[in-house]
């Protein structure tokens, strides 16, 4: 589902009613705001979802030991991964 909204002079946006209804988001519902590139992702905050601190994250994510990789190359690799997953 795609929808369009506008940023107000105060920096606010309205999430369209059909989107809120579909996701069961009511007044006061907490959302995580995730910025990725030129996109913003709104994700429902789940009270029982544990937050991962930086040290835990570092232990869970393998360290990259190769040469530096550009953001563009990373985006291409992620796009290819999702395209491959879609074919399975």
Short mmCIF file of C-alpha atoms in Angstrom, two decimals:
data_model
loop_
_atom_site.label_atom_id
_atom_site.label_comp_id
_atom_site.label_asym_id
_atom_site.label_seq_id
_atom_site.Cartn_x
_atom_site.Cartn_y
_atom_site.Cartn_z
CA UNK A 1 0.00 0.00 0.00
CA UNK A 2 1.33 3.40 -0.94
CA UNK A 3 0.00 6.72 0.24
CA UNK A 4 1.04 10.34 -0.03
CA UNK A 5 1.18 13.02 2.65
CA UNK A 6 2.69 16.50 3.07
CA UNK A 7 5.04 17.95 5.66
CA UNK A 8 3.39 20.88 7.47
CA UNK A 9 5.07 24.18 8.35
CA UNK A 10 5.65 22.71 11.83
CA UNK A 11 7.39 19.63 10.38
CA UNK A 12 4.44 17.35 11.04
CA UNK A 13 2.91 14.76 8.75
CA UNK A 14 -0.46 13.04 8.80
CA UNK A 15 -0.50 9.29 8.28
CA UNK A 16 -3.56 8.62 6.12
CA UNK A 17 -6.52 7.10 7.98
CA UNK A 18 -6.67 3.94 5.85
CA UNK A 19 -3.00 3.27 6.66
CA UNK A 20 -3.55 3.87 10.40
CA UNK A 21 -6.63 1.63 10.36
CA UNK A 22 -4.83 -1.18 8.54
CA UNK A 23 -1.93 -1.06 11.03
CA UNK A 24 -4.19 -0.50 14.07
CA UNK A 25 -2.34 2.69 14.99
CA UNK A 26 -4.40 4.95 17.24
CA UNK A 27 -3.65 8.24 18.95
CA UNK A 28 -0.59 7.95 21.18
CA UNK A 29 0.77 4.87 19.38
CA UNK A 30 4.59 4.81 19.64
CA UNK A 31 6.64 4.55 16.44
CA UNK A 32 10.34 4.06 15.74
CA UNK A 33 11.60 6.51 13.11
CA UNK A 34 14.35 4.98 10.99
CA UNK A 35 16.21 7.07 8.41
CA UNK A 36 17.79 5.14 5.56
CA UNK A 37 19.22 7.06 2.64
CA UNK A 38 16.52 9.44 1.44
CA UNK A 39 13.72 7.41 3.03
CA UNK A 40 12.06 7.39 6.44
CA UNK A 41 10.61 4.15 7.81
CA UNK A 42 8.01 4.22 10.58
CA UNK A 43 7.88 1.00 12.59
CA UNK A 44 5.54 0.20 15.44
CA UNK A 45 7.30 0.10 18.80
CA UNK A 46 6.63 -3.18 20.53
CA UNK A 47 6.83 -2.93 24.31
CA UNK A 48 8.41 -6.38 24.64
CA UNK A 49 10.96 -5.92 21.84
CA UNK A 50 14.40 -5.71 23.44
CA UNK A 51 16.65 -2.81 22.50
CA UNK A 52 20.15 -3.81 21.42
CA UNK A 53 22.96 -1.69 22.77
CA UNK A 54 26.02 -0.85 20.67
CA UNK A 55 28.34 -3.42 22.29
CA UNK A 56 25.85 -6.24 21.72
CA UNK A 57 25.41 -5.09 18.12
CA UNK A 58 29.19 -5.14 17.58
CA UNK A 59 29.37 -8.72 18.87
CA UNK A 60 26.49 -9.88 16.67
CA UNK A 61 27.57 -8.26 13.39
CA UNK A 62 30.67 -9.75 11.79
CA UNK A 63 33.57 -7.36 11.34
CA UNK A 64 34.46 -6.43 7.77
CA UNK A 65 38.15 -7.15 7.18
CA UNK A 66 38.32 -6.21 3.49
CA UNK A 67 38.86 -2.93 1.71
CA UNK A 68 36.42 -0.05 2.25
CA UNK A 69 33.11 -0.42 0.42
CA UNK A 70 31.13 2.55 -0.87
CA UNK A 71 27.50 3.12 0.12
CA UNK A 72 26.58 2.71 -3.55
CA UNK A 73 28.24 -0.74 -3.67
CA UNK A 74 26.48 -1.72 -0.44
CA UNK A 75 23.12 -0.62 -1.89
CA UNK A 76 23.74 -2.69 -5.04
CA UNK A 77 24.61 -5.74 -2.91
CA UNK A 78 21.50 -5.34 -0.73
CA UNK A 79 19.27 -4.87 -3.79
CA UNK A 80 20.76 -8.02 -5.35
CA UNK A 81 20.20 -9.96 -2.11
CA UNK A 82 16.52 -8.95 -1.96
CA UNK A 83 16.06 -9.70 -5.66
CA UNK A 84 17.54 -13.18 -5.12
CA UNK A 85 15.35 -13.79 -2.06
CA UNK A 86 12.31 -12.86 -4.13
CA UNK A 87 13.14 -15.59 -6.64
CA UNK A 88 13.29 -18.35 -4.02
#
